[in-house]
Amino acid sequence: MVSLEEIIEIASSHGETDVGYLRHHYGRFLSTLHEFNSTWDTNQGKNVLDIGAHWLHQSILWRRAGFDVTAVDLPSTFELSSVQALSREEGIKLLCCPDLEQATILGELPESHFHVVLLTEVIEHFTFNPVEFWKRIYRLLAPGGRIVVTTPNYY
């Protein structure tokens, strides 16, 4: 497994990254992956859609654990050269999505393609009625796939 210091080094080697955010959330990211892997056989599938991937910190963990990762986030992060270089090096596909409520980019992805959908540290930011969003996610989820939701919001 990739340690916190290794991810900091990997991400920082390409330039800008939010080390404070990574230090704060790394334990939760790692715990989520461990818990998921305790009941998942990669023969069930390994295509992951990481929605809200931001700096790709969690995407790196899942990629290094053997999953194929497609990351979704705002253009303000994914257009940074450091994030683009990191995604190329790690083999993580980036999808810019300026508005999760509309999430039209998700309509371009193949149906039933993803075995795992990650919504970690993101759902607390939904300020819209998510019914259409969930319909898009369901269309992308492969039979027997899982949706993983975590939040740091204690309220």
CSV table of N, CA and C in Angstrom, one decimal:
chain,number,residue,atom,x,y,z
A,1,MET,N,0.8,-1.2,0.0
A,1,MET,CA,0.0,0.0,0.0
A,1,MET,C,0.9,1.2,0.0
A,2,VAL,N,0.4,2.3,-0.6
A,2,VAL,CA,1.1,3.5,-0.7
A,2,VAL,C,1.0,4.3,0.6
A,3,SER,N,2.1,4.7,1.2
A,3,SER,CA,2.1,5.5,2.4
A,3,SER,C,1.8,6.9,2.1
A,4,LEU,N,1.4,7.6,3.2
A,4,LEU,CA,1.1,9.0,3.1
A,4,LEU,C,2.3,9.8,2.5
A,5,GLU,N,3.5,9.5,3.0
A,5,GLU,CA,4.7,10.2,2.5
A,5,GLU,C,4.9,9.9,1.1
A,6,GLU,N,4.7,8.7,0.6
A,6,GLU,CA,4.9,8.4,-0.8
A,6,GLU,C,3.9,9.1,-1.7
A,7,ILE,N,2.6,9.2,-1.2
A,7,ILE,CA,1.7,10.0,-2.0
A,7,ILE,C,2.0,11.5,-2.1
A,8,ILE,N,2.5,12.0,-1.0
A,8,ILE,CA,2.9,13.4,-1.0
A,8,ILE,C,4.1,13.6,-2.0
A,9,GLU,N,5.0,12.7,-2.0
A,9,GLU,CA,6.1,12.8,-2.9
A,9,GLU,C,5.7,12.6,-4.3
A,10,ILE,N,4.8,11.6,-4.6
A,10,ILE,CA,4.3,11.4,-6.0
A,10,ILE,C,3.6,12.6,-6.5
A,11,ALA,N,2.6,13.1,-5.7
A,11,ALA,CA,1.8,14.3,-6.1
A,11,ALA,C,2.7,15.6,-6.2
A,12,SER,N,3.5,15.8,-5.2
A,12,SER,CA,4.3,17.0,-5.2
A,12,SER,C,5.4,17.0,-6.3
A,13,SER,N,5.8,15.9,-6.8
A,13,SER,CA,6.8,15.8,-7.8
A,13,SER,C,6.4,16.5,-9.1
A,14,HIS,N,5.1,16.7,-9.3
A,14,HIS,CA,4.5,17.3,-10.5
A,14,HIS,C,4.2,18.8,-10.3
A,15,GLY,N,4.4,19.3,-9.1
A,15,GLY,CA,4.1,20.7,-8.8
A,15,GLY,C,3.0,20.8,-7.7
A,16,GLU,N,2.1,21.7,-8.0
A,16,GLU,CA,1.1,22.0,-7.0
A,16,GLU,C,0.2,20.9,-6.5
A,17,THR,N,0.0,20.7,-5.2
A,17,THR,CA,-1.0,19.8,-4.6
A,17,THR,C,-1.3,20.3,-3.2
A,18,ASP,N,-2.4,19.8,-2.7
A,18,ASP,CA,-2.8,20.3,-1.4
A,18,ASP,C,-2.4,19.3,-0.3
A,19,VAL,N,-1.2,19.4,0.2
A,19,VAL,CA,-0.6,18.5,1.2
A,19,VAL,C,-1.4,18.5,2.5
A,20,GLY,N,-1.9,19.7,2.9
A,20,GLY,CA,-2.7,19.7,4.1
A,20,GLY,C,-3.9,18.9,4.0
A,21,TYR,N,-4.6,19.0,2.9
A,21,TYR,CA,-5.8,18.3,2.6
A,21,TYR,C,-5.5,16.8,2.7
A,22,LEU,N,-4.4,16.4,2.0
A,22,LEU,CA,-4.0,15.0,1.9
A,22,LEU,C,-3.7,14.4,3.3
A,23,ARG,N,-3.0,15.2,4.1
A,23,ARG,CA,-2.6,14.8,5.5
A,23,ARG,C,-3.9,14.6,6.3
A,24,HIS,N,-4.9,15.5,6.1
A,24,HIS,CA,-6.1,15.4,6.9
A,24,HIS,C,-7.0,14.2,6.5
A,25,HIS,N,-7.0,13.9,5.2
A,25,HIS,CA,-7.9,12.8,4.7
A,25,HIS,C,-7.3,11.5,4.4
A,26,TYR,N,-6.0,11.4,4.4
A,26,TYR,CA,-5.3,10.1,4.0
A,26,TYR,C,-5.9,8.9,4.8
A,27,GLY,N,-6.0,9.1,6.1
A,27,GLY,CA,-6.5,7.9,7.0
A,27,GLY,C,-7.8,7.4,6.5
A,28,ARG,N,-8.7,8.4,6.2
A,28,ARG,CA,-10.1,8.0,5.8
A,28,ARG,C,-10.0,7.3,4.4
A,29,PHE,N,-9.2,7.9,3.5
A,29,PHE,CA,-9.0,7.3,2.2
A,29,PHE,C,-8.5,5.9,2.3
A,30,LEU,N,-7.5,5.7,3.1
A,30,LEU,CA,-6.9,4.4,3.2
A,30,LEU,C,-7.8,3.4,3.9
A,31,SER,N,-8.5,3.8,4.9
A,31,SER,CA,-9.5,3.0,5.6
A,31,SER,C,-10.6,2.6,4.6
A,32,THR,N,-11.1,3.5,3.8
A,32,THR,CA,-12.2,3.2,2.8
A,32,THR,C,-11.7,2.1,1.9
A,33,LEU,N,-10.5,2.3,1.3
A,33,LEU,CA,-9.9,1.3,0.4
A,33,LEU,C,-9.8,-0.1,1.1
A,34,HIS,N,-9.2,-0.1,2.3
A,34,HIS,CA,-9.1,-1.4,3.0
A,34,HIS,C,-10.4,-2.1,3.3
A,35,GLU,N,-11.4,-1.3,3.7
A,35,GLU,CA,-12.7,-1.9,4.0
A,35,GLU,C,-13.3,-2.4,2.7
A,36,PHE,N,-13.2,-1.6,1.7
A,36,PHE,CA,-13.8,-2.1,0.4
A,36,PHE,C,-13.1,-3.4,0.0
A,37,ASN,N,-11.8,-3.4,0.0
A,37,ASN,CA,-11.1,-4.6,-0.5
A,37,ASN,C,-11.3,-5.8,0.4
A,38,SER,N,-11.7,-5.6,1.6
A,38,SER,CA,-12.0,-6.8,2.5
A,38,SER,C,-13.1,-7.7,2.0
A,39,THR,N,-14.0,-7.1,1.2
A,39,THR,CA,-15.2,-7.8,0.7
A,39,THR,C,-15.3,-7.8,-0.9
A,40,TRP,N,-14.2,-7.4,-1.6
A,40,TRP,CA,-14.2,-7.3,-3.0
A,40,TRP,C,-13.2,-8.1,-3.6
A,41,ASP,N,-13.5,-8.9,-4.6
A,41,ASP,CA,-12.6,-9.7,-5.4
A,41,ASP,C,-12.4,-8.9,-6.7
A,42,THR,N,-11.2,-8.6,-7.1
A,42,THR,CA,-11.0,-7.8,-8.3
A,42,THR,C,-11.5,-8.6,-9.6
A,43,ASN,N,-11.7,-9.9,-9.5
A,43,ASN,CA,-12.4,-10.6,-10.6
A,43,ASN,C,-13.8,-10.1,-10.8
A,44,GLN,N,-14.4,-9.4,-9.8
A,44,GLN,CA,-15.7,-8.9,-10.0
A,44,GLN,C,-15.6,-7.6,-10.8
A,45,GLY,N,-14.5,-7.1,-11.1
A,45,GLY,CA,-14.3,-5.9,-11.9
A,45,GLY,C,-13.4,-4.9,-11.2
A,46,LYS,N,-12.7,-4.0,-12.0
A,46,LYS,CA,-11.8,-3.1,-11.4
A,46,LYS,C,-11.9,-1.7,-12.0
A,47,ASN,N,-13.0,-1.4,-12.6
A,47,ASN,CA,-13.2,0.0,-13.2
A,47,ASN,C,-13.8,0.9,-12.1
A,48,VAL,N,-13.1,1.9,-11.8
A,48,VAL,CA,-13.5,2.9,-10.7
A,48,VAL,C,-13.8,4.2,-11.3
A,49,LEU,N,-14.9,4.8,-10.9
A,49,LEU,CA,-15.3,6.2,-11.2
A,49,LEU,C,-15.1,7.0,-9.9
A,50,ASP,N,-14.1,7.9,-9.8
A,50,ASP,CA,-13.9,8.6,-8.6
A,50,ASP,C,-14.4,10.1,-8.8
A,51,ILE,N,-15.6,10.3,-8.3
A,51,ILE,CA,-16.3,11.6,-8.5
A,51,ILE,C,-15.9,12.5,-7.4
A,52,GLY,N,-15.3,13.7,-7.7
A,52,GLY,CA,-14.8,14.6,-6.8
A,52,GLY,C,-13.3,14.3,-6.4
A,53,ALA,N,-12.6,13.8,-7.4
A,53,ALA,CA,-11.2,13.3,-7.2
A,53,ALA,C,-10.2,14.4,-6.9
A,54,HIS,N,-10.6,15.6,-7.2
A,54,HIS,CA,-9.8,16.8,-6.8
A,54,HIS,C,-8.3,16.7,-7.2
A,55,TRP,N,-7.4,16.5,-6.2
A,55,TRP,CA,-6.0,16.4,-6.5
A,55,TRP,C,-5.5,15.0,-6.8
A,56,LEU,N,-6.4,14.1,-6.9
A,56,LEU,CA,-6.1,12.7,-7.3
A,56,LEU,C,-5.5,11.9,-6.2
A,57,HIS,N,-5.5,12.4,-5.0
A,57,HIS,CA,-4.8,11.7,-3.9
A,57,HIS,C,-5.4,10.3,-3.7
A,58,GLN,N,-6.7,10.2,-3.6
A,58,GLN,CA,-7.4,8.9,-3.4
A,58,GLN,C,-7.3,8.1,-4.7
A,59,SER,N,-7.4,8.7,-5.8
A,59,SER,CA,-7.3,8.0,-7.1
A,59,SER,C,-6.0,7.2,-7.2
A,60,ILE,N,-4.9,7.8,-6.7
A,60,ILE,CA,-3.6,7.2,-6.7
A,60,ILE,C,-3.6,5.9,-5.8
A,61,LEU,N,-4.2,6.0,-4.7
A,61,LEU,CA,-4.3,4.8,-3.8
A,61,LEU,C,-5.0,3.7,-4.5
A,62,TRP,N,-6.2,4.0,-5.2
A,62,TRP,CA,-7.0,2.9,-5.8
A,62,TRP,C,-6.2,2.4,-7.1
A,63,ARG,N,-5.5,3.3,-7.8
A,63,ARG,CA,-4.8,2.9,-9.0
A,63,ARG,C,-3.6,2.0,-8.6
A,64,ARG,N,-2.9,2.4,-7.5
A,64,ARG,CA,-1.8,1.6,-7.1
A,64,ARG,C,-2.3,0.2,-6.5
A,65,ALA,N,-3.5,0.1,-6.1
A,65,ALA,CA,-4.1,-1.1,-5.6
A,65,ALA,C,-4.6,-2.0,-6.7
A,66,GLY,N,-4.4,-1.6,-8.0
A,66,GLY,CA,-4.8,-2.4,-9.1
A,66,GLY,C,-6.1,-2.1,-9.8
A,67,PHE,N,-6.7,-0.9,-9.5
A,67,PHE,CA,-7.9,-0.5,-10.1
A,67,PHE,C,-7.6,0.4,-11.3
A,68,ASP,N,-8.5,0.4,-12.3
A,68,ASP,CA,-8.5,1.3,-13.4
A,68,ASP,C,-9.4,2.5,-13.0
A,69,VAL,N,-8.8,3.7,-12.9
A,69,VAL,CA,-9.5,4.8,-12.3
A,69,VAL,C,-9.8,5.9,-13.4
A,70,THR,N,-11.1,6.3,-13.4
A,70,THR,CA,-11.5,7.5,-14.2
A,70,THR,C,-11.9,8.5,-13.1
A,71,ALA,N,-11.3,9.7,-13.1
A,71,ALA,CA,-11.5,10.7,-12.1
A,71,ALA,C,-12.4,11.8,-12.7
A,72,VAL,N,-13.3,12.3,-11.9
A,72,VAL,CA,-14.2,13.4,-12.3
A,72,VAL,C,-14.1,14.5,-11.3
A,73,ASP,N,-13.9,15.8,-11.8
A,73,ASP,CA,-13.9,16.9,-10.9
A,73,ASP,C,-14.0,18.2,-11.7
A,74,LEU,N,-13.9,19.3,-11.0
A,74,LEU,CA,-14.1,20.6,-11.6
A,74,LEU,C,-12.9,21.0,-12.5
A,75,PRO,N,-13.1,21.7,-13.6
A,75,PRO,CA,-12.0,22.2,-14.4
A,75,PRO,C,-10.9,23.0,-13.7
A,76,SER,N,-11.3,23.7,-12.6
A,76,SER,CA,-10.4,24.5,-11.9
A,76,SER,C,-9.2,23.7,-11.3
A,77,THR,N,-9.4,22.4,-11.1
A,77,THR,CA,-8.3,21.6,-10.6
A,77,THR,C,-7.8,20.7,-11.7
A,78,PHE,N,-8.6,20.2,-12.5
A,78,PHE,CA,-8.1,19.2,-13.6
A,78,PHE,C,-7.4,19.9,-14.7
A,79,GLU,N,-7.6,21.2,-14.8
A,79,GLU,CA,-6.8,22.0,-15.9
A,79,GLU,C,-5.4,22.4,-15.4
A,80,LEU,N,-5.1,22.1,-14.1
A,80,LEU,CA,-3.8,22.4,-13.6
A,80,LEU,C,-2.8,21.5,-14.3
A,81,SER,N,-1.6,22.0,-14.7
A,81,SER,CA,-0.6,21.1,-15.3
A,81,SER,C,-0.1,20.1,-14.4
A,82,SER,N,0.0,20.4,-13.1
A,82,SER,CA,0.5,19.4,-12.1
A,82,SER,C,-0.5,18.2,-12.0
A,83,VAL,N,-1.8,18.4,-12.0
A,83,VAL,CA,-2.8,17.4,-12.0
A,83,VAL,C,-2.8,16.6,-13.3
A,84,GLN,N,-2.7,17.3,-14.4
A,84,GLN,CA,-2.6,16.6,-15.7
A,84,GLN,C,-1.4,15.7,-15.8
A,85,ALA,N,-0.2,16.2,-15.4
A,85,ALA,CA,1.0,15.4,-15.4
A,85,ALA,C,0.9,14.1,-14.5
A,86,LEU,N,0.3,14.4,-13.3
A,86,LEU,CA,0.1,13.3,-12.4
A,86,LEU,C,-0.8,12.2,-12.9
A,87,SER,N,-1.9,12.6,-13.6
A,87,SER,CA,-2.8,11.7,-14.1
A,87,SER,C,-2.2,10.8,-15.2
A,88,ARG,N,-1.4,11.5,-16.1
A,88,ARG,CA,-0.6,10.7,-17.1
A,88,ARG,C,0.3,9.7,-16.5
A,89,GLU,N,1.1,10.1,-15.5
A,89,GLU,CA,2.1,9.2,-14.9
A,89,GLU,C,1.4,8.0,-14.3
A,90,GLU,N,0.3,8.3,-13.6
A,90,GLU,CA,-0.4,7.2,-12.9
A,90,GLU,C,-1.4,6.4,-13.7
A,91,GLY,N,-1.7,6.9,-14.9
A,91,GLY,CA,-2.7,6.2,-15.8
A,91,GLY,C,-4.1,6.4,-15.3
A,92,ILE,N,-4.4,7.6,-14.8
A,92,ILE,CA,-5.7,8.0,-14.4
A,92,ILE,C,-6.4,8.9,-15.4
A,93,LYS,N,-7.5,8.5,-15.9
A,93,LYS,CA,-8.2,9.3,-16.9
A,93,LYS,C,-9.0,10.4,-16.2
A,94,LEU,N,-8.9,11.6,-16.7
A,94,LEU,CA,-9.5,12.8,-16.2
A,94,LEU,C,-10.7,13.2,-17.0
A,95,LEU,N,-11.8,13.5,-16.3
A,95,LEU,CA,-13.0,14.1,-16.9
A,95,LEU,C,-13.4,15.3,-16.2
A,96,CYS,N,-13.3,16.5,-16.9
A,96,CYS,CA,-13.7,17.7,-16.3
A,96,CYS,C,-15.3,17.8,-16.3
A,97,CYS,N,-15.8,18.2,-15.1
A,97,CYS,CA,-17.2,18.4,-15.0
A,97,CYS,C,-17.5,19.7,-14.3
A,98,PRO,N,-17.9,20.7,-15.0
A,98,PRO,CA,-18.1,22.0,-14.4
A,98,PRO,C,-19.3,22.1,-13.5
A,99,ASP,N,-20.2,21.1,-13.6
A,99,ASP,CA,-21.5,21.2,-12.8
A,99,ASP,C,-22.0,19.8,-12.6
A,100,LEU,N,-21.9,19.3,-11.4
A,100,LEU,CA,-22.4,18.0,-11.1
A,100,LEU,C,-23.9,17.8,-11.2
A,101,GLU,N,-24.6,18.9,-11.0
A,101,GLU,CA,-26.1,18.8,-11.1
A,101,GLU,C,-26.4,18.4,-12.6
A,102,GLN,N,-25.8,19.0,-13.5
A,102,GLN,CA,-26.0,18.6,-14.9
A,102,GLN,C,-25.2,17.4,-15.3
A,103,ALA,N,-23.9,17.3,-15.0
A,103,ALA,CA,-23.0,16.2,-15.2
A,103,ALA,C,-23.2,15.6,-16.6
A,104,THR,N,-23.2,16.4,-17.6
A,104,THR,CA,-23.4,15.9,-18.9
A,104,THR,C,-22.3,15.0,-19.4
A,105,ILE,N,-21.1,15.2,-18.9
A,105,ILE,CA,-19.9,14.4,-19.2
A,105,ILE,C,-20.2,12.9,-18.9
A,106,LEU,N,-21.0,12.7,-17.8
A,106,LEU,CA,-21.3,11.3,-17.5
A,106,LEU,C,-22.1,10.6,-18.5
A,107,GLY,N,-22.8,11.3,-19.3
A,107,GLY,CA,-23.6,10.8,-20.4
A,107,GLY,C,-22.8,10.2,-21.5
A,108,GLU,N,-21.5,10.7,-21.6
A,108,GLU,CA,-20.6,10.2,-22.6
A,108,GLU,C,-19.9,8.9,-22.3
A,109,LEU,N,-20.1,8.4,-21.0
A,109,LEU,CA,-19.4,7.2,-20.6
A,109,LEU,C,-20.3,6.0,-20.9
A,110,PRO,N,-19.6,4.8,-21.1
A,110,PRO,CA,-20.4,3.7,-21.5
A,110,PRO,C,-21.3,3.1,-20.3
A,111,GLU,N,-22.5,2.7,-20.7
A,111,GLU,CA,-23.4,2.1,-19.7
A,111,GLU,C,-22.8,0.9,-19.0
A,112,SER,N,-23.1,0.7,-17.7
A,112,SER,CA,-22.7,-0.5,-17.0
A,112,SER,C,-21.2,-0.7,-17.0
A,113,HIS,N,-20.4,0.3,-17.1
A,113,HIS,CA,-18.9,0.2,-17.2
A,113,HIS,C,-18.2,0.2,-15.9
A,114,PHE,N,-18.7,0.8,-14.9
A,114,PHE,CA,-17.9,1.0,-13.7
A,114,PHE,C,-18.4,0.0,-12.6
A,115,HIS,N,-17.4,-0.6,-12.0
A,115,HIS,CA,-17.7,-1.6,-10.9
A,115,HIS,C,-17.8,-0.9,-9.5
A,116,VAL,N,-17.1,0.2,-9.5
A,116,VAL,CA,-17.1,1.0,-8.2
A,116,VAL,C,-17.2,2.5,-8.5
A,117,VAL,N,-18.1,3.1,-7.8
A,117,VAL,CA,-18.3,4.6,-7.9
A,117,VAL,C,-17.9,5.2,-6.6
A,118,LEU,N,-16.9,6.0,-6.5
A,118,LEU,CA,-16.5,6.7,-5.3
A,118,LEU,C,-17.1,8.1,-5.2
A,119,LEU,N,-17.8,8.3,-4.1
A,119,LEU,CA,-18.3,9.7,-3.8
A,119,LEU,C,-17.8,10.0,-2.4
A,120,THR,N,-16.5,10.3,-2.3
A,120,THR,CA,-15.9,10.5,-1.0
A,120,THR,C,-15.5,12.0,-0.8
A,121,GLU,N,-16.0,12.5,0.3
A,121,GLU,CA,-15.7,13.8,0.7
A,121,GLU,C,-16.4,14.8,-0.3
A,122,VAL,N,-17.5,14.4,-0.9
A,122,VAL,CA,-18.1,15.2,-1.9
A,122,VAL,C,-19.6,15.4,-1.7
A,123,ILE,N,-20.3,14.4,-1.2
A,123,ILE,CA,-21.8,14.5,-1.1
A,123,ILE,C,-22.3,15.7,-0.3
A,124,GLU,N,-21.5,16.1,0.7
A,124,GLU,CA,-21.9,17.2,1.5
A,124,GLU,C,-21.9,18.5,0.8
A,125,HIS,N,-21.3,18.5,-0.4
A,125,HIS,CA,-21.3,19.7,-1.3
A,125,HIS,C,-22.5,19.8,-2.2
A,126,PHE,N,-23.3,18.7,-2.3
A,126,PHE,CA,-24.5,18.7,-3.2
A,126,PHE,C,-25.5,19.8,-2.6
A,127,THR,N,-25.7,20.8,-3.4
A,127,THR,CA,-26.7,21.8,-3.1
A,127,THR,C,-27.9,21.8,-4.1
A,128,PHE,N,-28.1,20.6,-4.7
A,128,PHE,CA,-29.1,20.5,-5.7
A,128,PHE,C,-29.9,19.2,-5.4
A,129,ASN,N,-31.0,19.0,-6.1
A,129,ASN,CA,-31.8,17.8,-6.0
A,129,ASN,C,-31.0,16.8,-6.8
A,130,PRO,N,-30.5,15.7,-6.1
A,130,PRO,CA,-29.6,14.8,-6.8
A,130,PRO,C,-30.3,13.6,-7.6
A,131,VAL,N,-31.6,13.7,-7.8
A,131,VAL,CA,-32.3,12.5,-8.4
A,131,VAL,C,-31.7,12.3,-9.8
A,132,GLU,N,-31.6,13.3,-10.7
A,132,GLU,CA,-31.0,13.0,-12.0
A,132,GLU,C,-29.6,12.6,-11.9
A,133,PHE,N,-28.8,13.1,-11.0
A,133,PHE,CA,-27.4,12.7,-10.8
A,133,PHE,C,-27.4,11.2,-10.5
A,134,TRP,N,-28.2,10.7,-9.5
A,134,TRP,CA,-28.2,9.3,-9.2
A,134,TRP,C,-28.6,8.4,-10.3
A,135,LYS,N,-29.5,8.9,-11.2
A,135,LYS,CA,-29.9,8.2,-12.4
A,135,LYS,C,-28.7,8.0,-13.3
A,136,ARG,N,-27.9,9.0,-13.5
A,136,ARG,CA,-26.7,8.9,-14.3
A,136,ARG,C,-25.7,7.9,-13.7
A,137,ILE,N,-25.6,7.9,-12.4
A,137,ILE,CA,-24.6,7.0,-11.7
A,137,ILE,C,-25.1,5.6,-11.9
A,138,TYR,N,-26.4,5.4,-11.7
A,138,TYR,CA,-27.0,4.0,-11.8
A,138,TYR,C,-26.8,3.5,-13.2
A,139,ARG,N,-26.9,4.3,-14.3
A,139,ARG,CA,-26.7,3.9,-15.6
A,139,ARG,C,-25.2,3.4,-15.8
A,140,LEU,N,-24.3,4.0,-15.2
A,140,LEU,CA,-22.9,3.7,-15.3
A,140,LEU,C,-22.4,2.5,-14.5
A,141,LEU,N,-23.2,2.2,-13.5
A,141,LEU,CA,-22.8,1.1,-12.5
A,141,LEU,C,-23.1,-0.3,-13.2
A,142,ALA,N,-22.0,-1.1,-13.2
A,142,ALA,CA,-22.1,-2.5,-13.7
A,142,ALA,C,-23.0,-3.3,-12.7
A,143,PRO,N,-23.6,-4.3,-13.2
A,143,PRO,CA,-24.4,-5.2,-12.3
A,143,PRO,C,-23.4,-5.8,-11.2
A,144,GLY,N,-23.9,-5.7,-10.0
A,144,GLY,CA,-23.1,-6.1,-8.9
A,144,GLY,C,-22.1,-5.1,-8.4
A,145,GLY,N,-22.1,-3.9,-9.0
A,145,GLY,CA,-21.2,-2.9,-8.7
A,145,GLY,C,-21.6,-2.2,-7.3
A,146,ARG,N,-20.7,-1.4,-6.8
A,146,ARG,CA,-20.9,-0.7,-5.6
A,146,ARG,C,-20.7,0.8,-5.6
A,147,ILE,N,-21.4,1.5,-4.9
A,147,ILE,CA,-21.2,2.9,-4.7
A,147,ILE,C,-20.7,3.1,-3.3
A,148,VAL,N,-19.6,3.8,-3.2
A,148,VAL,CA,-19.0,4.1,-1.9
A,148,VAL,C,-19.1,5.6,-1.6
A,149,VAL,N,-19.8,5.9,-0.5
A,149,VAL,CA,-20.0,7.3,-0.1
A,149,VAL,C,-19.4,7.5,1.3
A,150,THR,N,-18.6,8.5,1.5
A,150,THR,CA,-18.1,8.9,2.8
A,150,THR,C,-18.1,10.4,2.8
A,151,THR,N,-18.1,10.9,4.0
A,151,THR,CA,-18.1,12.4,4.2
A,151,THR,C,-17.4,12.7,5.5
A,152,PRO,N,-16.7,13.8,5.5
A,152,PRO,CA,-16.1,14.3,6.8
A,152,PRO,C,-17.1,15.2,7.6
A,153,ASN,N,-18.2,15.4,7.0
A,153,ASN,CA,-19.2,16.3,7.7
A,153,ASN,C,-19.8,15.6,8.9
A,154,TYR,N,-19.5,16.0,10.0
A,154,TYR,CA,-20.0,15.4,11.3
A,154,TYR,C,-21.4,15.7,11.6
A,155,TYR,N,-22.0,16.6,10.9
A,155,TYR,CA,-23.4,17.0,11.2
A,155,TYR,C,-24.4,16.2,10.3
